[in-house]
Amino acid sequence: MEYIQKVIFYIWKSIFRHSMPDTNRLRSEVITSNVLLHIHPVKVFRDTLKFTKTFGLGLISFYLFIILTITGILLMLYFIPHTARAYQDMVDLKFVVSFGMIIRNMHRWSAHMMVAVVFLHMCRVFYTAAYREPREFNWVIGILLLIITLMLSLTGYLLPWDQLAYWAMTIVSRIVGSSLFIGDQIRYVFLGGTVVGQNALIRSYVLHVVVLPLIAGLLLVIHFWRIRKDGGLARPGEAAAAKKTGDAPVEDLKSYGLMNLVNGKTPQVGIEPDEMTTTWPHLLIRELVLFLIVVIFVMGMSVLFDAPLEEMANPAVTPNPAKAPWYFLGIQELVSWGDPFWMGVFIPTVGVGLLMLIPYVDRSQIGTGVWLHPSRRLHNILFTIFVVVFVGLIIVGTFMRGPSWQLYWPWEAWPTGH
Ligand code: HEM
């Protein structure tokens, strides 16, 4: 018996190299020696642990991505991307596969939530001015992540091969096809032909399950790496702290001094030691609790509400109105006002470009890491106008457009289309 206990102990010790980390030294070692944990610094600023600092939105986005990856792999075991099979496979998930519908629901609801949460995370970063130097490039990576998230959702939307999917893809491919000069070519590559059919389905599938997740994974690694190397989350006074020491040039301190700090090395830029605390257990426990809350929430939603599945895709029956998924309805609304290229391609592209430029134009450090700092009133007003217009267009497209894209108030009866 004693021998078996010893063997179990050796096995345990070979995997986990430390006893319960109850000293600061062990708490550091447990982070640096664990492949999953070492993305974290050994110590973090106490101030950045407060929930209201970030509302956990970046982490929630990441957790949804994990849930999507796991449920997505499970769905791949049943789903065959063929126009004659795809729809029936979706129906079978409900009636034939144990827990199939829950898995599909978790995948669908997490995807919708991820689009919304990533957008909210971007708003949080803006309103706390956390995109400023040295985090400019991470903001740009973030925008790319937002675009990839949207593309992942869209390519997934086509896969069930129901009416929603088919007509959403038709609308989006028309908008893409309106691009200047090479619109037709882009549309052709996107659809694998000139119509939404088998080629479009397999292309969406490959993009959805291989290409886009790989790009997202790579961008996420860079995103997290940069958070670490940029000195953790943006904090008020971090630039001023960097200026305190005097010896090294301020620029060097910003890029190296703060980095050393979060790696747990000797504080050298005027930071009081009690401003920091160990990642184990203070940050890790918060991350774990948030993860559990997200999983429970997504599971709860998936038990209560089924993801929609309409009739099988039918090119002969055009729904009126045919709508894109909700996150593209703002663009569809814009397109209904004028030329598809200027409204559907040019304006959104310029919008994304302007978003990416923000940190390169706003070079100040006053108010960094503070919610809605008074010195940034103009910035905040301009950004809020952008958010209101963007969300407003989606609301109009979703709730106020009836047959033939007729405008109506949500509380009025659904227009008849005559
Ligand atoms: C898949 C999408 C994304 C994931 C999973 C993600 C994840 C994260 C996480 C976990 C953090 C740490 C702080 C927090 O939890 O809020 C963070 C910080 C950050 N994110 Fe994201 N993010 C995503 C998209 C974006 C987008 C769309 C932007 C902006 C356009 C962005 C810009 C930033 C910046 C600048 C920081 C540093 C913030 C600071 O220092 O306070 N991220 N991100």
Tab-separated table of C-alpha atoms and ligand atoms in Angstrom:
chain	number	residue	atom	x	y	z
A	1	MET	CA	0.000	0.000	0.000
A	2	GLU	CA	2.786	2.351	0.967
A	3	TYR	CA	4.548	1.452	-2.271
A	4	ILE	CA	1.475	2.332	-4.368
A	5	GLN	CA	1.173	5.651	-2.515
A	6	LYS	CA	4.803	6.377	-3.322
A	7	VAL	CA	4.328	5.595	-7.038
A	8	ILE	CA	1.253	7.863	-7.150
A	9	PHE	CA	3.299	10.579	-5.457
A	10	TYR	CA	6.110	10.203	-8.031
A	11	ILE	CA	3.640	10.390	-10.913
A	12	TRP	CA	2.025	13.503	-9.396
A	13	LYS	CA	5.415	15.107	-8.776
A	14	SER	CA	6.565	14.382	-12.325
A	15	ILE	CA	3.631	16.441	-13.635
A	16	PHE	CA	3.316	19.149	-10.971
A	17	ARG	CA	6.765	20.183	-9.827
A	18	HIS	CA	5.651	22.148	-6.780
A	19	SER	CA	3.758	21.579	-3.604
A	20	MET	CA	0.903	23.971	-2.877
A	21	PRO	CA	2.439	27.371	-3.708
A	22	ASP	CA	2.192	29.103	-0.351
A	23	THR	CA	5.329	31.247	-0.540
A	24	ASN	CA	5.994	34.045	-3.004
A	25	ARG	CA	8.922	32.099	-4.435
A	26	LEU	CA	6.792	29.024	-5.163
A	27	ARG	CA	4.032	31.253	-6.507
A	28	SER	CA	6.517	32.658	-9.010
A	29	GLU	CA	7.893	29.258	-9.931
A	30	VAL	CA	4.490	27.755	-10.540
A	31	ILE	CA	3.820	30.426	-13.163
A	32	THR	CA	7.171	30.271	-14.933
A	33	SER	CA	7.371	26.466	-15.059
A	34	ASN	CA	3.879	25.792	-16.386
A	35	VAL	CA	3.373	25.942	-20.130
A	36	LEU	CA	-0.232	27.117	-19.840
A	37	LEU	CA	0.356	29.635	-17.071
A	38	HIS	CA	3.594	31.214	-18.245
A	39	ILE	CA	1.784	33.573	-20.606
A	40	HIS	CA	1.096	35.434	-17.359
A	41	PRO	CA	3.654	37.589	-15.604
A	42	VAL	CA	4.655	36.445	-12.109
A	43	LYS	CA	3.224	39.619	-10.605
A	44	VAL	CA	0.440	41.958	-11.647
A	45	PHE	CA	-0.619	45.422	-10.551
A	46	ARG	CA	-3.329	45.212	-7.880
A	47	ASP	CA	-5.207	48.021	-9.523
A	48	THR	CA	-5.642	46.030	-12.786
A	49	LEU	CA	-7.376	43.186	-10.924
A	50	LYS	CA	-10.469	45.267	-10.240
A	51	PHE	CA	-13.410	43.956	-12.244
A	52	THR	CA	-14.543	47.447	-13.264
A	53	LYS	CA	-11.169	48.069	-14.887
A	54	THR	CA	-11.992	45.783	-17.841
A	55	PHE	CA	-15.313	44.089	-16.981
A	56	GLY	CA	-13.401	40.977	-18.046
A	57	LEU	CA	-14.489	41.587	-21.642
A	58	GLY	CA	-11.219	40.499	-23.289
A	59	LEU	CA	-11.165	37.331	-21.211
A	60	ILE	CA	-14.821	36.603	-21.946
A	61	SER	CA	-14.067	36.961	-25.687
A	62	PHE	CA	-11.250	34.458	-25.303
A	63	TYR	CA	-13.362	31.997	-23.310
A	64	LEU	CA	-16.086	32.148	-25.952
A	65	PHE	CA	-13.424	31.396	-28.556
A	66	ILE	CA	-12.411	28.293	-26.545
A	67	ILE	CA	-16.034	27.144	-26.208
A	68	LEU	CA	-16.485	27.698	-29.956
A	69	THR	CA	-13.389	25.646	-30.746
A	70	ILE	CA	-14.463	22.707	-28.588
A	71	THR	CA	-18.115	22.651	-29.685
A	72	GLY	CA	-17.004	23.287	-33.287
A	73	ILE	CA	-14.788	20.205	-33.283
A	74	LEU	CA	-17.674	18.124	-31.889
A	75	LEU	CA	-19.988	19.439	-34.617
A	76	MET	CA	-17.407	18.512	-37.263
A	77	LEU	CA	-17.867	14.865	-36.260
A	78	TYR	CA	-21.436	14.932	-37.599
A	79	PHE	CA	-21.610	17.645	-40.189
A	80	ILE	CA	-20.895	16.963	-43.855
A	81	PRO	CA	-20.523	20.119	-45.975
A	82	HIS	CA	-22.532	18.885	-48.934
A	83	THR	CA	-25.630	20.649	-50.201
A	84	ALA	CA	-27.557	17.362	-50.154
A	85	ARG	CA	-26.481	16.471	-46.595
A	86	ALA	CA	-25.750	19.624	-44.589
A	87	TYR	CA	-29.335	20.574	-43.756
A	88	GLN	CA	-30.347	17.027	-42.805
A	89	ASP	CA	-27.265	16.769	-40.562
A	90	MET	CA	-28.457	19.866	-38.717
A	91	VAL	CA	-31.922	18.352	-38.236
A	92	ASP	CA	-30.367	15.072	-37.079
A	93	LEU	CA	-28.414	16.907	-34.394
A	94	LYS	CA	-31.748	17.536	-32.741
A	95	PHE	CA	-33.329	14.122	-33.152
A	96	VAL	CA	-30.546	11.577	-33.560
A	97	VAL	CA	-27.381	12.770	-31.783
A	98	SER	CA	-27.296	12.733	-27.953
A	99	PHE	CA	-26.893	16.311	-26.722
A	100	GLY	CA	-26.447	17.302	-30.382
A	101	MET	CA	-28.792	20.257	-30.115
A	102	ILE	CA	-27.107	21.538	-26.944
A	103	ILE	CA	-23.741	21.451	-28.704
A	104	ARG	CA	-25.152	23.274	-31.729
A	105	ASN	CA	-26.881	25.838	-29.500
A	106	MET	CA	-23.694	26.430	-27.510
A	107	HIS	CA	-21.811	26.979	-30.739
A	108	ARG	CA	-24.390	29.362	-32.194
A	109	TRP	CA	-25.029	31.420	-29.042
A	110	SER	CA	-21.316	31.712	-28.246
A	111	ALA	CA	-20.683	32.962	-31.794
A	112	HIS	CA	-23.319	35.704	-31.482
A	113	MET	CA	-22.064	36.611	-28.021
A	114	MET	CA	-18.469	36.739	-29.180
A	115	VAL	CA	-19.251	39.325	-31.866
A	116	ALA	CA	-21.008	41.515	-29.288
A	117	VAL	CA	-18.425	41.026	-26.514
A	118	VAL	CA	-15.414	41.713	-28.770
A	119	PHE	CA	-17.090	44.939	-29.859
A	120	LEU	CA	-17.733	45.907	-26.216
A	121	HIS	CA	-14.098	45.069	-25.392
A	122	MET	CA	-12.995	47.456	-28.125
A	123	CYS	CA	-15.239	50.151	-26.608
A	124	ARG	CA	-13.746	49.508	-23.155
A	125	VAL	CA	-10.220	49.858	-24.521
A	126	PHE	CA	-11.176	53.132	-26.215
A	127	TYR	CA	-12.970	54.677	-23.232
A	128	THR	CA	-10.013	53.882	-20.941
A	129	ALA	CA	-7.520	55.198	-23.561
A	130	ALA	CA	-5.692	51.870	-23.265
A	131	TYR	CA	-4.724	51.894	-26.957
A	132	ARG	CA	-2.036	54.536	-26.528
A	133	GLU	CA	1.713	54.068	-26.776
A	134	PRO	CA	3.125	51.421	-26.332
A	135	ARG	CA	-0.103	49.555	-27.128
A	136	GLU	CA	-0.812	51.066	-30.562
A	137	PHE	CA	-0.018	47.929	-32.500
A	138	ASN	CA	-2.036	45.752	-30.139
A	139	TRP	CA	-5.039	47.932	-30.895
A	140	VAL	CA	-4.457	47.248	-34.618
A	141	ILE	CA	-4.166	43.501	-33.907
A	142	GLY	CA	-7.438	43.861	-31.981
A	143	ILE	CA	-9.209	45.394	-34.978
A	144	LEU	CA	-7.958	42.503	-37.122
A	145	LEU	CA	-9.341	40.113	-34.492
A	146	LEU	CA	-12.704	41.866	-34.672
A	147	ILE	CA	-12.761	41.441	-38.472
A	148	ILE	CA	-11.771	37.766	-38.216
A	149	THR	CA	-14.466	37.225	-35.569
A	150	LEU	CA	-17.058	38.681	-37.957
A	151	MET	CA	-15.800	36.541	-40.833
A	152	LEU	CA	-15.857	33.413	-38.671
A	153	SER	CA	-19.451	34.112	-37.724
A	154	LEU	CA	-20.463	34.807	-41.286
A	155	THR	CA	-18.833	31.723	-42.813
A	156	GLY	CA	-20.451	29.605	-40.078
A	157	TYR	CA	-23.840	31.110	-40.850
A	158	LEU	CA	-23.885	29.528	-44.331
A	159	LEU	CA	-23.131	26.014	-43.185
A	160	PRO	CA	-26.589	24.789	-42.029
A	161	TRP	CA	-27.750	25.328	-45.631
A	162	ASP	CA	-31.160	26.633	-44.629
A	163	GLN	CA	-32.992	29.634	-46.075
A	164	LEU	CA	-31.341	32.025	-43.588
A	165	ALA	CA	-27.894	30.808	-44.588
A	166	TYR	CA	-28.480	30.736	-48.316
A	167	TRP	CA	-29.954	34.207	-48.612
A	168	ALA	CA	-27.517	35.792	-46.158
A	169	MET	CA	-24.686	34.512	-48.307
A	170	THR	CA	-26.396	35.736	-51.459
A	171	ILE	CA	-26.687	39.269	-50.031
A	172	VAL	CA	-23.134	39.377	-48.717
A	173	SER	CA	-21.683	38.063	-51.985
A	174	ARG	CA	-23.568	40.796	-53.873
A	175	ILE	CA	-22.050	43.465	-51.630
A	176	VAL	CA	-18.571	41.922	-51.977
A	177	GLY	CA	-19.111	41.729	-55.751
A	178	SER	CA	-19.745	45.466	-55.940
A	179	SER	CA	-16.103	46.289	-55.031
A	180	LEU	CA	-14.365	48.571	-57.495
A	181	PHE	CA	-12.429	46.975	-60.410
A	182	ILE	CA	-12.019	43.468	-58.957
A	183	GLY	CA	-15.436	42.971	-57.352
A	184	ASP	CA	-16.454	40.190	-59.732
A	185	GLN	CA	-13.166	38.395	-59.206
A	186	ILE	CA	-13.432	38.573	-55.405
A	187	ARG	CA	-16.996	37.316	-55.584
A	188	TYR	CA	-15.911	34.478	-57.877
A	189	VAL	CA	-13.145	33.411	-55.496
A	190	PHE	CA	-15.477	33.695	-52.512
A	191	LEU	CA	-18.239	31.584	-54.094
A	192	GLY	CA	-16.051	29.294	-56.195
A	193	GLY	CA	-18.257	30.226	-59.154
A	194	THR	CA	-21.042	32.618	-59.959
A	195	VAL	CA	-23.829	31.181	-57.804
A	196	VAL	CA	-24.252	30.239	-54.136
A	197	GLY	CA	-23.939	26.448	-54.370
A	198	GLN	CA	-21.753	23.490	-53.439
A	199	ASN	CA	-18.503	25.361	-54.124
A	200	ALA	CA	-19.551	28.270	-51.918
A	201	LEU	CA	-20.498	25.830	-49.155
A	202	ILE	CA	-17.159	24.010	-49.189
A	203	ARG	CA	-15.211	27.290	-49.369
A	204	SER	CA	-17.098	28.672	-46.402
A	205	TYR	CA	-16.472	25.425	-44.559
A	206	VAL	CA	-12.709	25.423	-45.162
A	207	LEU	CA	-12.482	29.092	-44.195
A	208	HIS	CA	-14.623	28.480	-41.129
A	209	VAL	CA	-12.920	25.388	-39.728
A	210	VAL	CA	-9.288	25.822	-40.805
A	211	VAL	CA	-8.146	29.112	-42.289
A	212	LEU	CA	-9.888	31.662	-40.076
A	213	PRO	CA	-9.409	29.795	-36.750
A	214	LEU	CA	-5.681	29.478	-37.521
A	215	ILE	CA	-5.393	33.196	-38.257
A	216	ALA	CA	-7.440	33.993	-35.133
A	217	GLY	CA	-5.215	31.721	-33.017
A	218	LEU	CA	-2.061	33.365	-34.340
A	219	LEU	CA	-3.414	36.878	-33.766
A	220	LEU	CA	-4.508	35.936	-30.250
A	221	VAL	CA	-1.033	34.683	-29.383
A	222	ILE	CA	0.429	37.988	-30.600
A	223	HIS	CA	-2.307	39.957	-28.774
A	224	PHE	CA	-1.582	38.250	-25.437
A	225	TRP	CA	2.183	38.382	-25.916
A	226	ARG	CA	2.007	42.107	-26.494
A	227	ILE	CA	-0.175	42.714	-23.429
A	228	ARG	CA	2.566	41.043	-21.420
A	229	LYS	CA	5.418	42.881	-23.094
A	230	ASP	CA	3.626	46.236	-22.957
A	231	GLY	CA	3.692	46.022	-19.156
A	232	GLY	CA	0.279	44.499	-18.469
A	233	LEU	CA	-2.870	46.558	-18.715
A	234	ALA	CA	-2.707	50.320	-19.144
A	235	ARG	CA	-2.595	52.124	-15.779
A	236	PRO	CA	-2.945	55.738	-14.812
A	237	GLY	CA	0.446	57.340	-14.299
A	238	GLU	CA	2.453	54.568	-15.941
A	239	ALA	CA	4.157	57.025	-18.308
A	240	ALA	CA	4.898	59.390	-15.419
A	241	ALA	CA	6.329	56.496	-13.384
A	242	ALA	CA	8.643	55.700	-16.249
A	243	LYS	CA	9.996	59.236	-16.176
A	244	LYS	CA	10.858	59.139	-12.426
A	245	THR	CA	14.181	57.304	-12.503
A	246	GLY	CA	16.219	59.775	-14.445
A	247	ASP	CA	19.113	57.558	-15.566
A	248	ALA	CA	17.844	55.695	-18.586
A	249	PRO	CA	16.186	57.494	-21.498
A	250	VAL	CA	12.442	57.614	-20.990
A	251	GLU	CA	11.773	55.800	-24.251
A	252	ASP	CA	13.929	52.871	-23.131
A	253	LEU	CA	12.236	52.753	-19.781
A	254	LYS	CA	8.871	52.606	-21.429
A	255	SER	CA	9.733	49.665	-23.583
A	256	TYR	CA	12.110	47.765	-21.312
A	257	GLY	CA	11.765	49.086	-17.782
A	258	LEU	CA	8.071	48.398	-17.419
A	259	MET	CA	8.515	45.056	-19.103
A	260	ASN	CA	11.115	43.987	-16.550
A	261	LEU	CA	8.832	45.048	-13.800
A	262	VAL	CA	6.026	42.732	-14.715
A	263	ASN	CA	8.485	39.928	-15.210
A	264	GLY	CA	8.955	40.138	-11.455
A	265	LYS	CA	12.420	41.705	-11.571
A	266	THR	CA	13.566	44.491	-9.284
A	267	PRO	CA	11.287	47.486	-9.529
A	268	GLN	CA	13.273	50.224	-11.189
A	269	VAL	CA	10.844	52.836	-12.344
A	270	GLY	CA	9.451	54.266	-9.182
A	271	ILE	CA	6.757	51.676	-8.543
A	272	GLU	CA	6.101	50.891	-4.890
A	273	PRO	CA	6.341	47.097	-4.296
A	274	ASP	CA	2.917	46.914	-2.654
A	275	GLU	CA	1.311	48.131	-5.870
A	276	MET	CA	1.905	44.611	-7.210
A	277	THR	CA	0.708	41.208	-6.138
A	278	THR	CA	1.336	37.621	-7.226
A	279	THR	CA	-0.571	36.225	-10.198
A	280	TRP	CA	-1.067	32.999	-8.282
A	281	PRO	CA	-3.661	33.000	-6.793
A	282	HIS	CA	-5.042	36.532	-7.191
A	283	LEU	CA	-5.389	36.748	-10.987
A	284	LEU	CA	-5.774	33.027	-11.661
A	285	ILE	CA	-8.717	32.595	-9.304
A	286	ARG	CA	-10.516	35.508	-10.972
A	287	GLU	CA	-9.868	34.035	-14.409
A	288	LEU	CA	-11.176	30.646	-13.324
A	289	VAL	CA	-14.347	32.057	-11.757
A	290	LEU	CA	-15.066	34.138	-14.861
A	291	PHE	CA	-14.521	31.091	-17.063
A	292	LEU	CA	-17.021	29.073	-15.021
A	293	ILE	CA	-19.581	31.891	-15.183
A	294	VAL	CA	-19.229	32.101	-18.983
A	295	VAL	CA	-19.571	28.322	-19.430
A	296	ILE	CA	-22.609	28.164	-17.132
A	297	PHE	CA	-24.229	31.123	-18.893
A	298	VAL	CA	-23.701	29.672	-22.391
A	299	MET	CA	-24.951	26.243	-21.259
A	300	GLY	CA	-27.992	27.817	-19.611
A	301	MET	CA	-28.845	29.732	-22.788
A	302	SER	CA	-28.384	26.566	-24.840
A	303	VAL	CA	-30.720	24.521	-22.658
A	304	LEU	CA	-33.395	27.228	-22.759
A	305	PHE	CA	-33.248	28.447	-26.369
A	306	ASP	CA	-32.745	26.534	-29.597
A	307	ALA	CA	-30.672	28.030	-32.419
A	308	PRO	CA	-32.865	28.862	-35.407
A	309	LEU	CA	-33.119	26.537	-38.386
A	310	GLU	CA	-35.463	27.512	-41.207
A	311	GLU	CA	-36.590	25.522	-44.229
A	312	MET	CA	-33.874	23.951	-46.359
A	313	ALA	CA	-32.099	26.403	-48.718
A	314	ASN	CA	-34.224	27.003	-51.786
A	315	PRO	CA	-32.890	29.283	-54.539
A	316	ALA	CA	-36.396	29.465	-56.024
A	317	VAL	CA	-38.021	30.991	-52.924
A	318	THR	CA	-36.654	34.418	-51.976
A	319	PRO	CA	-37.666	35.479	-48.468
A	320	ASN	CA	-38.949	39.044	-48.368
A	321	PRO	CA	-37.037	40.774	-46.894
A	322	ALA	CA	-33.848	38.701	-47.252
A	323	LYS	CA	-31.579	39.761	-44.424
A	324	ALA	CA	-27.886	39.271	-43.632
A	325	PRO	CA	-26.902	38.160	-40.082
A	326	TRP	CA	-27.571	40.958	-37.558
A	327	TYR	CA	-23.963	42.167	-37.331
A	328	PHE	CA	-23.994	42.894	-41.096
A	329	LEU	CA	-27.441	44.493	-41.102
A	330	GLY	CA	-25.881	47.925	-40.502
A	331	ILE	CA	-24.002	47.545	-43.782
A	332	GLN	CA	-27.074	46.134	-45.540
A	333	GLU	CA	-29.031	49.143	-44.279
A	334	LEU	CA	-26.358	51.496	-45.684
A	335	VAL	CA	-26.418	49.644	-49.018
A	336	SER	CA	-30.179	50.236	-49.230
A	337	TRP	CA	-29.459	53.977	-49.300
A	338	GLY	CA	-27.271	54.064	-52.385
A	339	ASP	CA	-24.572	52.473	-54.473
A	340	PRO	CA	-23.452	49.109	-52.994
A	341	PHE	CA	-19.767	49.904	-53.540
A	342	TRP	CA	-19.719	53.302	-51.823
A	343	MET	CA	-22.136	52.293	-49.069
A	344	GLY	CA	-21.225	48.644	-48.559
A	345	VAL	CA	-17.483	48.564	-49.251
A	346	PHE	CA	-16.001	52.067	-49.264
A	347	ILE	CA	-17.588	53.474	-46.070
A	348	PRO	CA	-16.904	50.356	-43.923
A	349	THR	CA	-13.295	50.151	-45.224
A	350	VAL	CA	-12.658	53.818	-44.433
A	351	GLY	CA	-14.290	53.269	-41.011
A	352	VAL	CA	-11.943	50.380	-40.222
A	353	GLY	CA	-8.944	52.395	-41.458
A	354	LEU	CA	-9.858	55.342	-39.238
A	355	LEU	CA	-10.280	53.045	-36.226
A	356	MET	CA	-6.809	51.619	-36.823
A	357	LEU	CA	-5.282	55.102	-37.002
A	358	ILE	CA	-6.673	56.288	-33.644
A	359	PRO	CA	-3.598	55.440	-31.505
A	360	TYR	CA	-1.227	56.992	-34.027
A	361	VAL	CA	-3.133	60.276	-33.961
A	362	ASP	CA	-3.829	60.473	-30.217
A	363	ARG	CA	-0.276	60.751	-28.803
A	364	SER	CA	-1.144	62.199	-25.390
A	365	GLN	CA	-0.676	60.213	-22.148
A	366	ILE	CA	-3.086	62.180	-20.004
A	367	GLY	CA	-5.951	60.017	-18.798
A	368	THR	CA	-4.466	56.674	-19.937
A	369	GLY	CA	-6.042	53.786	-18.041
A	370	VAL	CA	-8.884	55.917	-16.645
A	371	TRP	CA	-12.512	55.483	-17.664
A	372	LEU	CA	-13.886	58.534	-19.536
A	373	HIS	CA	-11.159	60.908	-18.394
A	374	PRO	CA	-12.454	64.536	-18.537
A	375	SER	CA	-9.483	65.643	-20.674
A	376	ARG	CA	-10.750	63.297	-23.405
A	377	ARG	CA	-14.269	64.660	-23.667
A	378	LEU	CA	-14.020	65.317	-27.419
A	379	HIS	CA	-12.513	61.880	-28.156
A	380	ASN	CA	-15.234	60.188	-26.147
A	381	ILE	CA	-18.027	62.151	-27.804
A	382	LEU	CA	-16.727	61.354	-31.307
A	383	PHE	CA	-16.312	57.658	-30.514
A	384	THR	CA	-19.775	57.519	-28.936
A	385	ILE	CA	-21.265	59.030	-32.098
A	386	PHE	CA	-19.545	56.259	-34.081
A	387	VAL	CA	-20.926	53.579	-31.732
A	388	VAL	CA	-24.455	55.031	-31.761
A	389	VAL	CA	-24.536	55.267	-35.578
A	390	PHE	CA	-23.116	51.740	-35.968
A	391	VAL	CA	-25.507	50.171	-33.460
A	392	GLY	CA	-28.395	52.384	-34.674
A	393	LEU	CA	-28.017	51.142	-38.256
A	394	ILE	CA	-28.075	47.533	-37.003
A	395	ILE	CA	-31.228	48.219	-34.976
A	396	VAL	CA	-32.972	49.820	-37.966
A	397	GLY	CA	-31.948	46.953	-40.259
A	398	THR	CA	-33.001	44.301	-37.744
A	399	PHE	CA	-36.232	45.608	-36.256
A	400	MET	CA	-37.537	48.291	-38.606
A	401	ARG	CA	-37.294	46.852	-42.093
A	402	GLY	CA	-40.142	44.771	-43.474
A	403	PRO	CA	-40.960	43.320	-46.906
A	404	SER	CA	-39.283	45.154	-49.815
A	405	TRP	CA	-37.114	46.835	-47.173
A	406	GLN	CA	-40.046	49.020	-46.153
A	407	LEU	CA	-39.510	51.111	-43.019
A	408	TYR	CA	-41.915	50.487	-40.107
A	409	TRP	CA	-41.916	51.037	-36.349
A	410	PRO	CA	-41.214	47.869	-34.352
A	411	TRP	CA	-44.530	48.222	-32.456
A	412	GLU	CA	-46.540	48.517	-35.709
A	413	ALA	CA	-47.976	45.488	-37.511
A	414	TRP	CA	-45.558	43.773	-39.914
A	415	PRO	CA	-46.067	45.522	-43.297
A	416	THR	CA	-47.668	43.380	-45.984
A	417	GLY	CA	-45.327	44.434	-48.757
A	418	HIS	CA	-47.922	45.975	-51.043
B	1	HEM	C1	-10.995	37.797	-30.365
B	1	HEM	C2	-10.978	39.008	-29.904
B	1	HEM	C3	-10.188	39.503	-28.708
B	1	HEM	C4	-9.743	38.829	-27.597
B	1	HEM	C5	-9.955	37.348	-27.256
B	1	HEM	C6	-9.046	39.780	-26.767
B	1	HEM	C7	-8.481	39.486	-25.536
B	1	HEM	C8	-7.919	40.438	-24.695
B	1	HEM	C9	-7.591	40.230	-23.298
B	1	HEM	C10	-7.805	38.918	-22.531
B	1	HEM	C11	-7.060	41.373	-22.828
B	1	HEM	C12	-6.615	41.620	-21.393
B	1	HEM	C13	-7.558	42.635	-20.720
B	1	HEM	C14	-9.022	42.354	-20.770
B	1	HEM	O1	-9.454	41.247	-20.410
B	1	HEM	O2	-9.765	43.276	-21.167
B	1	HEM	C15	-7.013	42.319	-23.938
B	1	HEM	C16	-6.464	43.576	-23.871
B	1	HEM	C17	-6.402	44.456	-24.953
B	1	HEM	N1	-7.100	44.332	-26.124
B	1	HEM	FE1	-8.069	42.700	-26.749
B	1	HEM	N2	-9.043	41.005	-27.390
B	1	HEM	C18	-9.753	40.883	-28.579
B	1	HEM	C19	-10.052	41.900	-29.454
B	1	HEM	C20	-9.623	43.218	-29.326
B	1	HEM	C21	-10.079	44.328	-30.104
B	1	HEM	C22	-11.201	44.266	-31.140
B	1	HEM	C23	-9.344	45.414	-29.706
B	1	HEM	C24	-9.396	46.837	-30.206
B	1	HEM	C25	-9.702	47.195	-31.376
B	1	HEM	C26	-8.433	44.975	-28.674
B	1	HEM	C27	-7.461	45.764	-28.081
B	1	HEM	C28	-6.846	45.443	-26.882
B	1	HEM	C29	-5.895	46.299	-26.201
B	1	HEM	C30	-5.308	47.624	-26.719
B	1	HEM	C31	-5.620	45.675	-24.988
B	1	HEM	C32	-4.713	46.202	-23.865
B	1	HEM	C33	-5.664	46.939	-22.935
B	1	HEM	C34	-5.053	47.525	-21.706
B	1	HEM	O3	-3.824	47.629	-21.635
B	1	HEM	O4	-5.838	47.885	-20.799
B	1	HEM	N3	-8.652	43.639	-28.434
B	1	HEM	N4	-7.557	41.714	-25.045
